[in-house]
Amino acid sequence: MSEPSGNRTFGDSIEIRTEGLGPAGKDGVRSAPRDATRRVHVGKVPIGGGAPVVVQSMTTTMTWDVPATLEQIRRLEEAGCEIVRVAVPDEKSADALPEIVKGSPLPVVADIHFTWKLGLKAIAAGVHKVRINPGNIGGESRVQEIVAAAKDKGIPIRVGANAGSLPKEIIAKYGVHDPLGIVEAALIPIGILEKAGFEDIVVSMKASDVGLAVASYRLASRRIPYPLHIGITEAGSTRRGSIKSAVGLGMLLEEGIGDTMRVSLTADPVEEIETAFMILSAVGLRQRGPEVISCPSCGRCDIDLIGLATTVENRVKALGTKIPLKVAVMGCEVNGPGEARDADVGIAGGLHEGLIFKNGEILRKVKENRVVDELMIEVEKVLRDKEADAARREGGA
């Protein structure tokens, strides 16, 4: 169940202040922290109200292909995904939902456009959240039917705005690159849901332009009490999309904005999850599994640092552990144990040899052909210690 948000209604009033939109603006008001948003639950996963930022993705399979869809969901779950969205464009896809919901290890969100009856079928199938666009599913009466069904099942609804599909009246008033217009467009479906007495809402404000997305979410965080789903939409292929997402989402997360996130990549959706956790780790919010840090190399380096770092990353990733761990691969004594003293364990390269260090202290010197194997011995020791500590804490809880 969700928590009450009082009598705040946003659909009837869309006057927006624009001053002080940064983390500490001219009026001294900071962007709303995550713990200030209303909490909702998607299955057993809490979103908002101070819960950890939830990582989600969307399947790329044909939803009606149940075996392929469940296999991709399982791969996403293994990568750390916490909520999965599936497209429901037709009856065939909606008919597959009961089996998908039953077999999925993750809460399932149904993505509904144009056909309100598909939303009703999805809810009846047991999905844990629906994503709708109230403007394209047949009018307010149809929205109210979906709201009534969602309320009966106790599931939230995600609504929002996309810079690429703003209502004509919003474009006429603001154009297509104004965060005021995007926020006002999001307030319209929020108002429809609130009018129907529904407040289990998650809100998104998508744009492919990083600056526009960031400005829109900053403004929304000051005006909307519901959890924000953040993302840079249509970000691009793996490299470009990851960079755009890291820049935009990193800024928002650092300012306390964003309750759940998707990194939208034109790639295997598993890449979205891995990138999302890298972003969360970089801003100090969440870390899932090991992190390999390495220096950029230079003329002082006497080893194949690029090859060494790649090999270490692959060996560490193959461990399949979810335990947070920092492993350093450094090219020389300058960027060695001292600069990487916050790493759990690491290598500092030298001419035909390397230093193995732990928490900044040198353990031993080893030959170059043994350096990775010796490092992995120490990595596995650290993991065993961390796992034992976690087991003791869990036993004492």
PDB file of N, CA and C in Angstrom, residues 36-120:
ATOM      1  N   ALA A  36      11.398  12.667   0.235  1.00  0.00           N
ATOM      2  CA  ALA A  36      10.209  13.522   0.305  1.00  0.00           C
ATOM      3  C   ALA A  36       9.100  13.048  -0.621  1.00  0.00           C
ATOM      4  N   THR A  37       9.392  12.113  -1.508  1.00  0.00           N
ATOM      5  CA  THR A  37       8.363  11.670  -2.450  1.00  0.00           C
ATOM      6  C   THR A  37       7.457  10.624  -1.813  1.00  0.00           C
ATOM      7  N   ARG A  38       6.268  10.521  -2.359  1.00  0.00           N
ATOM      8  CA  ARG A  38       5.299   9.527  -1.913  1.00  0.00           C
ATOM      9  C   ARG A  38       5.821   8.138  -2.247  1.00  0.00           C
ATOM     10  N   ARG A  39       5.607   7.174  -1.375  1.00  0.00           N
ATOM     11  CA  ARG A  39       6.072   5.815  -1.644  1.00  0.00           C
ATOM     12  C   ARG A  39       4.952   4.974  -2.254  1.00  0.00           C
ATOM     13  N   VAL A  40       5.319   4.250  -3.302  1.00  0.00           N
ATOM     14  CA  VAL A  40       4.419   3.260  -3.891  1.00  0.00           C
ATOM     15  C   VAL A  40       5.186   1.944  -3.963  1.00  0.00           C
ATOM     16  N   HIS A  41       4.463   0.872  -4.243  1.00  0.00           N
ATOM     17  CA  HIS A  41       5.094  -0.437  -4.368  1.00  0.00           C
ATOM     18  C   HIS A  41       4.747  -1.048  -5.727  1.00  0.00           C
ATOM     19  N   VAL A  42       5.760  -1.568  -6.379  1.00  0.00           N
ATOM     20  CA  VAL A  42       5.584  -2.337  -7.605  1.00  0.00           C
ATOM     21  C   VAL A  42       5.906  -3.779  -7.237  1.00  0.00           C
ATOM     22  N   GLY A  43       4.869  -4.586  -7.041  1.00  0.00           N
ATOM     23  CA  GLY A  43       5.084  -5.871  -6.405  1.00  0.00           C
ATOM     24  C   GLY A  43       5.591  -5.617  -4.992  1.00  0.00           C
ATOM     25  N   LYS A  44       6.708  -6.225  -4.659  1.00  0.00           N
ATOM     26  CA  LYS A  44       7.309  -6.025  -3.343  1.00  0.00           C
ATOM     27  C   LYS A  44       8.401  -4.958  -3.358  1.00  0.00           C
ATOM     28  N   VAL A  45       8.613  -4.316  -4.510  1.00  0.00           N
ATOM     29  CA  VAL A  45       9.689  -3.334  -4.651  1.00  0.00           C
ATOM     30  C   VAL A  45       9.169  -1.939  -4.312  1.00  0.00           C
ATOM     31  N   PRO A  46       9.714  -1.289  -3.277  1.00  0.00           N
ATOM     32  CA  PRO A  46       9.277   0.069  -2.951  1.00  0.00           C
ATOM     33  C   PRO A  46       9.958   1.092  -3.846  1.00  0.00           C
ATOM     34  N   ILE A  47       9.189   2.102  -4.246  1.00  0.00           N
ATOM     35  CA  ILE A  47       9.718   3.221  -5.023  1.00  0.00           C
ATOM     36  C   ILE A  47       9.330   4.508  -4.316  1.00  0.00           C
ATOM     37  N   GLY A  48      10.307   5.376  -4.084  1.00  0.00           N
ATOM     38  CA  GLY A  48      10.041   6.666  -3.456  1.00  0.00           C
ATOM     39  C   GLY A  48      10.077   6.590  -1.944  1.00  0.00           C
ATOM     40  N   GLY A  49       9.902   7.739  -1.323  1.00  0.00           N
ATOM     41  CA  GLY A  49       9.883   7.802   0.130  1.00  0.00           C
ATOM     42  C   GLY A  49      11.179   7.387   0.772  1.00  0.00           C
ATOM     43  N   GLY A  50      12.307   7.627   0.101  1.00  0.00           N
ATOM     44  CA  GLY A  50      13.605   7.299   0.680  1.00  0.00           C
ATOM     45  C   GLY A  50      14.106   5.908   0.364  1.00  0.00           C
ATOM     46  N   ALA A  51      13.357   5.121  -0.413  1.00  0.00           N
ATOM     47  CA  ALA A  51      13.824   3.790  -0.800  1.00  0.00           C
ATOM     48  C   ALA A  51      15.024   3.916  -1.737  1.00  0.00           C
ATOM     49  N   PRO A  52      15.888   2.900  -1.795  1.00  0.00           N
ATOM     50  CA  PRO A  52      17.001   2.948  -2.748  1.00  0.00           C
ATOM     51  C   PRO A  52      16.487   3.153  -4.167  1.00  0.00           C
ATOM     52  N   VAL A  53      17.278   3.844  -4.976  1.00  0.00           N
ATOM     53  CA  VAL A  53      16.893   4.077  -6.363  1.00  0.00           C
ATOM     54  C   VAL A  53      16.766   2.731  -7.074  1.00  0.00           C
ATOM     55  N   VAL A  54      15.610   2.487  -7.684  1.00  0.00           N
ATOM     56  CA  VAL A  54      15.297   1.199  -8.294  1.00  0.00           C
ATOM     57  C   VAL A  54      15.721   1.205  -9.759  1.00  0.00           C
ATOM     58  N   VAL A  55      16.385   0.140 -10.175  1.00  0.00           N
ATOM     59  CA  VAL A  55      16.879   0.005 -11.547  1.00  0.00           C
ATOM     60  C   VAL A  55      15.909  -0.867 -12.347  1.00  0.00           C
ATOM     61  N   GLN A  56      15.510  -0.374 -13.503  1.00  0.00           N
ATOM     62  CA  GLN A  56      14.594  -1.147 -14.334  1.00  0.00           C
ATOM     63  C   GLN A  56      14.994  -1.103 -15.803  1.00  0.00           C
ATOM     64  N   SER A  57      14.367  -1.982 -16.585  1.00  0.00           N
ATOM     65  CA  SER A  57      14.612  -2.039 -18.015  1.00  0.00           C
ATOM     66  C   SER A  57      13.336  -2.505 -18.702  1.00  0.00           C
ATOM     67  N   MET A  58      13.433  -2.688 -20.025  1.00  0.00           N
ATOM     68  CA  MET A  58      12.277  -3.122 -20.809  1.00  0.00           C
ATOM     69  C   MET A  58      12.723  -4.229 -21.764  1.00  0.00           C
ATOM     70  N   THR A  59      11.905  -5.241 -21.914  1.00  0.00           N
ATOM     71  CA  THR A  59      12.250  -6.334 -22.817  1.00  0.00           C
ATOM     72  C   THR A  59      12.192  -5.873 -24.267  1.00  0.00           C
ATOM     73  N   THR A  60      12.996  -6.530 -25.108  1.00  0.00           N
ATOM     74  CA  THR A  60      12.997  -6.228 -26.538  1.00  0.00           C
ATOM     75  C   THR A  60      12.387  -7.361 -27.349  1.00  0.00           C
ATOM     76  N   THR A  61      11.923  -8.409 -26.692  1.00  0.00           N
ATOM     77  CA  THR A  61      11.284  -9.536 -27.365  1.00  0.00           C
ATOM     78  C   THR A  61       9.851  -9.190 -27.746  1.00  0.00           C
ATOM     79  N   MET A  62       9.265 -10.015 -28.621  1.00  0.00           N
ATOM     80  CA  MET A  62       7.828  -9.941 -28.844  1.00  0.00           C
ATOM     81  C   MET A  62       7.156 -10.500 -27.590  1.00  0.00           C
ATOM     82  N   THR A  63       6.331  -9.706 -26.933  1.00  0.00           N
ATOM     83  CA  THR A  63       5.765 -10.120 -25.645  1.00  0.00           C
ATOM     84  C   THR A  63       4.975 -11.422 -25.768  1.00  0.00           C
ATOM     85  N   TRP A  64       4.355 -11.643 -26.911  1.00  0.00           N
ATOM     86  CA  TRP A  64       3.585 -12.878 -27.087  1.00  0.00           C
ATOM     87  C   TRP A  64       4.471 -14.117 -27.138  1.00  0.00           C
ATOM     88  N   ASP A  65       5.775 -13.924 -27.376  1.00  0.00           N
ATOM     89  CA  ASP A  65       6.723 -15.041 -27.352  1.00  0.00           C
ATOM     90  C   ASP A  65       7.134 -15.263 -25.896  1.00  0.00           C
ATOM     91  N   VAL A  66       6.341 -16.026 -25.181  1.00  0.00           N
ATOM     92  CA  VAL A  66       6.539 -16.168 -23.736  1.00  0.00           C
ATOM     93  C   VAL A  66       7.904 -16.744 -23.375  1.00  0.00           C
ATOM     94  N   PRO A  67       8.357 -17.850 -23.997  1.00  0.00           N
ATOM     95  CA  PRO A  67       9.671 -18.386 -23.621  1.00  0.00           C
ATOM     96  C   PRO A  67      10.805 -17.383 -23.819  1.00  0.00           C
ATOM     97  N   ALA A  68      10.801 -16.667 -24.962  1.00  0.00           N
ATOM     98  CA  ALA A  68      11.863 -15.690 -25.223  1.00  0.00           C
ATOM     99  C   ALA A  68      11.787 -14.527 -24.244  1.00  0.00           C
ATOM    100  N   THR A  69      10.573 -14.084 -23.941  1.00  0.00           N
ATOM    101  CA  THR A  69      10.409 -12.965 -23.012  1.00  0.00           C
ATOM    102  C   THR A  69      10.860 -13.344 -21.612  1.00  0.00           C
ATOM    103  N   LEU A  70      10.475 -14.514 -21.131  1.00  0.00           N
ATOM    104  CA  LEU A  70      10.888 -14.948 -19.794  1.00  0.00           C
ATOM    105  C   LEU A  70      12.395 -15.184 -19.725  1.00  0.00           C
ATOM    106  N   GLU A  71      12.983 -15.685 -20.802  1.00  0.00           N
ATOM    107  CA  GLU A  71      14.433 -15.882 -20.813  1.00  0.00           C
ATOM    108  C   GLU A  71      15.149 -14.538 -20.701  1.00  0.00           C
ATOM    109  N   GLN A  72      14.663 -13.521 -21.418  1.00  0.00           N
ATOM    110  CA  GLN A  72      15.292 -12.202 -21.316  1.00  0.00           C
ATOM    111  C   GLN A  72      15.076 -11.603 -19.929  1.00  0.00           C
ATOM    112  N   ILE A  73      13.910 -11.803 -19.366  1.00  0.00           N
ATOM    113  CA  ILE A  73      13.658 -11.305 -18.009  1.00  0.00           C
ATOM    114  C   ILE A  73      14.609 -11.963 -17.016  1.00  0.00           C
ATOM    115  N   ARG A  74      14.847 -13.253 -17.172  1.00  0.00           N
ATOM    116  CA  ARG A  74      15.778 -13.943 -16.265  1.00  0.00           C
ATOM    117  C   ARG A  74      17.199 -13.395 -16.412  1.00  0.00           C
ATOM    118  N   ARG A  75      17.608 -13.099 -17.632  1.00  0.00           N
ATOM    119  CA  ARG A  75      18.928 -12.506 -17.851  1.00  0.00           C
ATOM    120  C   ARG A  75      19.006 -11.121 -17.201  1.00  0.00           C
ATOM    121  N   LEU A  76      17.944 -10.352 -17.319  1.00  0.00           N
ATOM    122  CA  LEU A  76      17.911  -9.029 -16.696  1.00  0.00           C
ATOM    123  C   LEU A  76      17.985  -9.142 -15.174  1.00  0.00           C
ATOM    124  N   GLU A  77      17.260 -10.103 -14.616  1.00  0.00           N
ATOM    125  CA  GLU A  77      17.284 -10.306 -13.163  1.00  0.00           C
ATOM    126  C   GLU A  77      18.683 -10.675 -12.689  1.00  0.00           C
ATOM    127  N   GLU A  78      19.368 -11.524 -13.424  1.00  0.00           N
ATOM    128  CA  GLU A  78      20.730 -11.904 -13.067  1.00  0.00           C
ATOM    129  C   GLU A  78      21.672 -10.703 -13.093  1.00  0.00           C
ATOM    130  N   ALA A  79      21.414  -9.762 -14.000  1.00  0.00           N
ATOM    131  CA  ALA A  79      22.251  -8.565 -14.109  1.00  0.00           C
ATOM    132  C   ALA A  79      21.953  -7.542 -13.020  1.00  0.00           C
ATOM    133  N   GLY A  80      20.832  -7.715 -12.297  1.00  0.00           N
ATOM    134  CA  GLY A  80      20.494  -6.795 -11.219  1.00  0.00           C
ATOM    135  C   GLY A  80      19.229  -5.995 -11.429  1.00  0.00           C
ATOM    136  N   CYS A  81      18.541  -6.211 -12.550  1.00  0.00           N
ATOM    137  CA  CYS A  81      17.289  -5.500 -12.804  1.00  0.00           C
ATOM    138  C   CYS A  81      16.286  -5.807 -11.694  1.00  0.00           C
ATOM    139  N   GLU A  82      15.508  -4.786 -11.307  1.00  0.00           N
ATOM    140  CA  GLU A  82      14.566  -4.945 -10.200  1.00  0.00           C
ATOM    141  C   GLU A  82      13.100  -4.844 -10.616  1.00  0.00           C
ATOM    142  N   ILE A  83      12.841  -4.222 -11.757  1.00  0.00           N
ATOM    143  CA  ILE A  83      11.497  -4.122 -12.332  1.00  0.00           C
ATOM    144  C   ILE A  83      11.654  -4.228 -13.840  1.00  0.00           C
ATOM    145  N   VAL A  84      10.741  -4.951 -14.500  1.00  0.00           N
ATOM    146  CA  VAL A  84      10.839  -5.088 -15.950  1.00  0.00           C
ATOM    147  C   VAL A  84       9.532  -4.657 -16.605  1.00  0.00           C
ATOM    148  N   ARG A  85       9.662  -3.932 -17.715  1.00  0.00           N
ATOM    149  CA  ARG A  85       8.487  -3.467 -18.462  1.00  0.00           C
ATOM    150  C   ARG A  85       8.380  -4.236 -19.768  1.00  0.00           C
ATOM    151  N   VAL A  86       7.163  -4.572 -20.148  1.00  0.00           N
ATOM    152  CA  VAL A  86       6.927  -5.269 -21.414  1.00  0.00           C
ATOM    153  C   VAL A  86       5.902  -4.488 -22.226  1.00  0.00           C
ATOM    154  N   ALA A  87       6.109  -4.465 -23.533  1.00  0.00           N
ATOM    155  CA  ALA A  87       5.164  -3.788 -24.421  1.00  0.00           C
ATOM    156  C   ALA A  87       3.918  -4.651 -24.604  1.00  0.00           C
ATOM    157  N   VAL A  88       2.757  -3.972 -24.603  1.00  0.00           N
ATOM    158  CA  VAL A  88       1.486  -4.676 -24.823  1.00  0.00           C
ATOM    159  C   VAL A  88       0.751  -3.951 -25.949  1.00  0.00           C
ATOM    160  N   PRO A  89       1.167  -4.185 -27.202  1.00  0.00           N
ATOM    161  CA  PRO A  89       0.561  -3.445 -28.311  1.00  0.00           C
ATOM    162  C   PRO A  89      -0.680  -4.089 -28.893  1.00  0.00           C
ATOM    163  N   ASP A  90      -0.987  -5.348 -28.502  1.00  0.00           N
ATOM    164  CA  ASP A  90      -2.097  -6.041 -29.141  1.00  0.00           C
ATOM    165  C   ASP A  90      -2.651  -7.122 -28.216  1.00  0.00           C
ATOM    166  N   GLU A  91      -3.754  -7.720 -28.645  1.00  0.00           N
ATOM    167  CA  GLU A  91      -4.421  -8.756 -27.853  1.00  0.00           C
ATOM    168  C   GLU A  91      -3.509  -9.960 -27.630  1.00  0.00           C
ATOM    169  N   LYS A  92      -2.756 -10.321 -28.644  1.00  0.00           N
ATOM    170  CA  LYS A  92      -1.866 -11.475 -28.543  1.00  0.00           C
ATOM    171  C   LYS A  92      -0.860 -11.288 -27.406  1.00  0.00           C
ATOM    172  N   SER A  93      -0.332 -10.074 -27.290  1.00  0.00           N
ATOM    173  CA  SER A  93       0.603  -9.780 -26.211  1.00  0.00           C
ATOM    174  C   SER A  93      -0.098  -9.774 -24.860  1.00  0.00           C
ATOM    175  N   ALA A  94      -1.297  -9.195 -24.808  1.00  0.00           N
ATOM    176  CA  ALA A  94      -2.048  -9.161 -23.551  1.00  0.00           C
ATOM    177  C   ALA A  94      -2.395 -10.574 -23.082  1.00  0.00           C
ATOM    178  N   ASP A  95      -2.713 -11.453 -24.024  1.00  0.00           N
ATOM    179  CA  ASP A  95      -3.058 -12.829 -23.666  1.00  0.00           C
ATOM    180  C   ASP A  95      -1.868 -13.582 -23.064  1.00  0.00           C
ATOM    181  N   ALA A  96      -0.654 -13.128 -23.369  1.00  0.00           N
ATOM    182  CA  ALA A  96       0.547 -13.796 -22.846  1.00  0.00           C
ATOM    183  C   ALA A  96       0.894 -13.353 -21.432  1.00  0.00           C
ATOM    184  N   LEU A  97       0.289 -12.279 -20.976  1.00  0.00           N
ATOM    185  CA  LEU A  97       0.703 -11.691 -19.694  1.00  0.00           C
ATOM    186  C   LEU A  97       0.511 -12.605 -18.478  1.00  0.00           C
ATOM    187  N   PRO A  98      -0.592 -13.346 -18.349  1.00  0.00           N
ATOM    188  CA  PRO A  98      -0.717 -14.196 -17.162  1.00  0.00           C
ATOM    189  C   PRO A  98       0.460 -15.159 -17.000  1.00  0.00           C
ATOM    190  N   GLU A  99       0.892 -15.764 -18.106  1.00  0.00           N
ATOM    191  CA  GLU A  99       2.000 -16.708 -18.033  1.00  0.00           C
ATOM    192  C   GLU A  99       3.314 -15.985 -17.746  1.00  0.00           C
ATOM    193  N   ILE A 100       3.477 -14.789 -18.320  1.00  0.00           N
ATOM    194  CA  ILE A 100       4.700 -14.022 -18.073  1.00  0.00           C
ATOM    195  C   ILE A 100       4.773 -13.592 -16.611  1.00  0.00           C
ATOM    196  N   VAL A 101       3.671 -13.074 -16.086  1.00  0.00           N
ATOM    197  CA  VAL A 101       3.642 -12.650 -14.681  1.00  0.00           C
ATOM    198  C   VAL A 101       3.947 -13.826 -13.761  1.00  0.00           C
ATOM    199  N   LYS A 102       3.362 -14.978 -14.064  1.00  0.00           N
ATOM    200  CA  LYS A 102       3.571 -16.168 -13.238  1.00  0.00           C
ATOM    201  C   LYS A 102       5.026 -16.630 -13.271  1.00  0.00           C
ATOM    202  N   GLY A 103       5.672 -16.545 -14.435  1.00  0.00           N
ATOM    203  CA  GLY A 103       7.023 -17.060 -14.562  1.00  0.00           C
ATOM    204  C   GLY A 103       8.123 -16.057 -14.314  1.00  0.00           C
ATOM    205  N   SER A 104       7.789 -14.780 -14.196  1.00  0.00           N
ATOM    206  CA  SER A 104       8.810 -13.746 -14.064  1.00  0.00           C
ATOM    207  C   SER A 104       9.356 -13.672 -12.641  1.00  0.00           C
ATOM    208  N   PRO A 105      10.690 -13.602 -12.484  1.00  0.00           N
ATOM    209  CA  PRO A 105      11.270 -13.385 -11.162  1.00  0.00           C
ATOM    210  C   PRO A 105      11.212 -11.922 -10.736  1.00  0.00           C
ATOM    211  N   LEU A 106      10.756 -11.047 -11.638  1.00  0.00           N
ATOM    212  CA  LEU A 106      10.697  -9.610 -11.369  1.00  0.00           C
ATOM    213  C   LEU A 106       9.258  -9.108 -11.475  1.00  0.00           C
ATOM    214  N   PRO A 107       8.937  -8.020 -10.767  1.00  0.00           N
ATOM    215  CA  PRO A 107       7.639  -7.378 -10.988  1.00  0.00           C
ATOM    216  C   PRO A 107       7.521  -6.926 -12.446  1.00  0.00           C
ATOM    217  N   VAL A 108       6.345  -7.100 -13.019  1.00  0.00           N
ATOM    218  CA  VAL A 108       6.124  -6.820 -14.436  1.00  0.00           C
ATOM    219  C   VAL A 108       5.263  -5.572 -14.602  1.00  0.00           C
ATOM    220  N   VAL A 109       5.709  -4.676 -15.473  1.00  0.00           N
ATOM    221  CA  VAL A 109       4.975  -3.460 -15.812  1.00  0.00           C
ATOM    222  C   VAL A 109       4.469  -3.594 -17.241  1.00  0.00           C
ATOM    223  N   ALA A 110       3.191  -3.313 -17.461  1.00  0.00           N
ATOM    224  CA  ALA A 110       2.611  -3.363 -18.798  1.00  0.00           C
ATOM    225  C   ALA A 110       2.622  -1.976 -19.419  1.00  0.00           C
ATOM    226  N   ASP A 111       3.177  -1.876 -20.614  1.00  0.00           N
ATOM    227  CA  ASP A 111       3.262  -0.609 -21.333  1.00  0.00           C
ATOM    228  C   ASP A 111       2.097  -0.521 -22.308  1.00  0.00           C
ATOM    229  N   ILE A 112       1.153   0.390 -22.039  1.00  0.00           N
ATOM    230  CA  ILE A 112      -0.106   0.451 -22.782  1.00  0.00           C
ATOM    231  C   ILE A 112      -0.215   1.767 -23.551  1.00  0.00           C
ATOM    232  N   HIS A 113      -0.552   1.659 -24.823  1.00  0.00           N
ATOM    233  CA  HIS A 113      -0.855   2.839 -25.631  1.00  0.00           C
ATOM    234  C   HIS A 113      -2.075   2.548 -26.495  1.00  0.00           C
ATOM    235  N   PHE A 114      -2.895   3.573 -26.694  1.00  0.00           N
ATOM    236  CA  PHE A 114      -3.970   3.594 -27.693  1.00  0.00           C
ATOM    237  C   PHE A 114      -5.208   2.748 -27.358  1.00  0.00           C
ATOM    238  N   THR A 115      -5.048   1.595 -26.725  1.00  0.00           N
ATOM    239  CA  THR A 115      -6.192   0.707 -26.520  1.00  0.00           C
ATOM    240  C   THR A 115      -6.422   0.484 -25.035  1.00  0.00           C
ATOM    241  N   TRP A 116      -7.450   1.117 -24.501  1.00  0.00           N
ATOM    242  CA  TRP A 116      -7.691   1.060 -23.065  1.00  0.00           C
ATOM    243  C   TRP A 116      -8.034  -0.349 -22.591  1.00  0.00           C
ATOM    244  N   LYS A 117      -8.687  -1.137 -23.466  1.00  0.00           N
ATOM    245  CA  LYS A 117      -9.042  -2.492 -23.066  1.00  0.00           C
ATOM    246  C   LYS A 117      -7.817  -3.351 -22.781  1.00  0.00           C
ATOM    247  N   LEU A 118      -6.707  -3.063 -23.455  1.00  0.00           N
ATOM    248  CA  LEU A 118      -5.473  -3.801 -23.184  1.00  0.00           C
ATOM    249  C   LEU A 118      -4.973  -3.499 -21.773  1.00  0.00           C
ATOM    250  N   GLY A 119      -5.195  -2.271 -21.327  1.00  0.00           N
ATOM    251  CA  GLY A 119      -4.826  -1.923 -19.956  1.00  0.00           C
ATOM    252  C   GLY A 119      -5.638  -2.724 -18.946  1.00  0.00           C
ATOM    253  N   LEU A 120      -6.916  -2.860 -19.212  1.00  0.00           N
ATOM    254  CA  LEU A 120      -7.768  -3.649 -18.316  1.00  0.00           C
ATOM    255  C   LEU A 120      -7.360  -5.116 -18.315  1.00  0.00           C
TER     256      LEU A 120
END
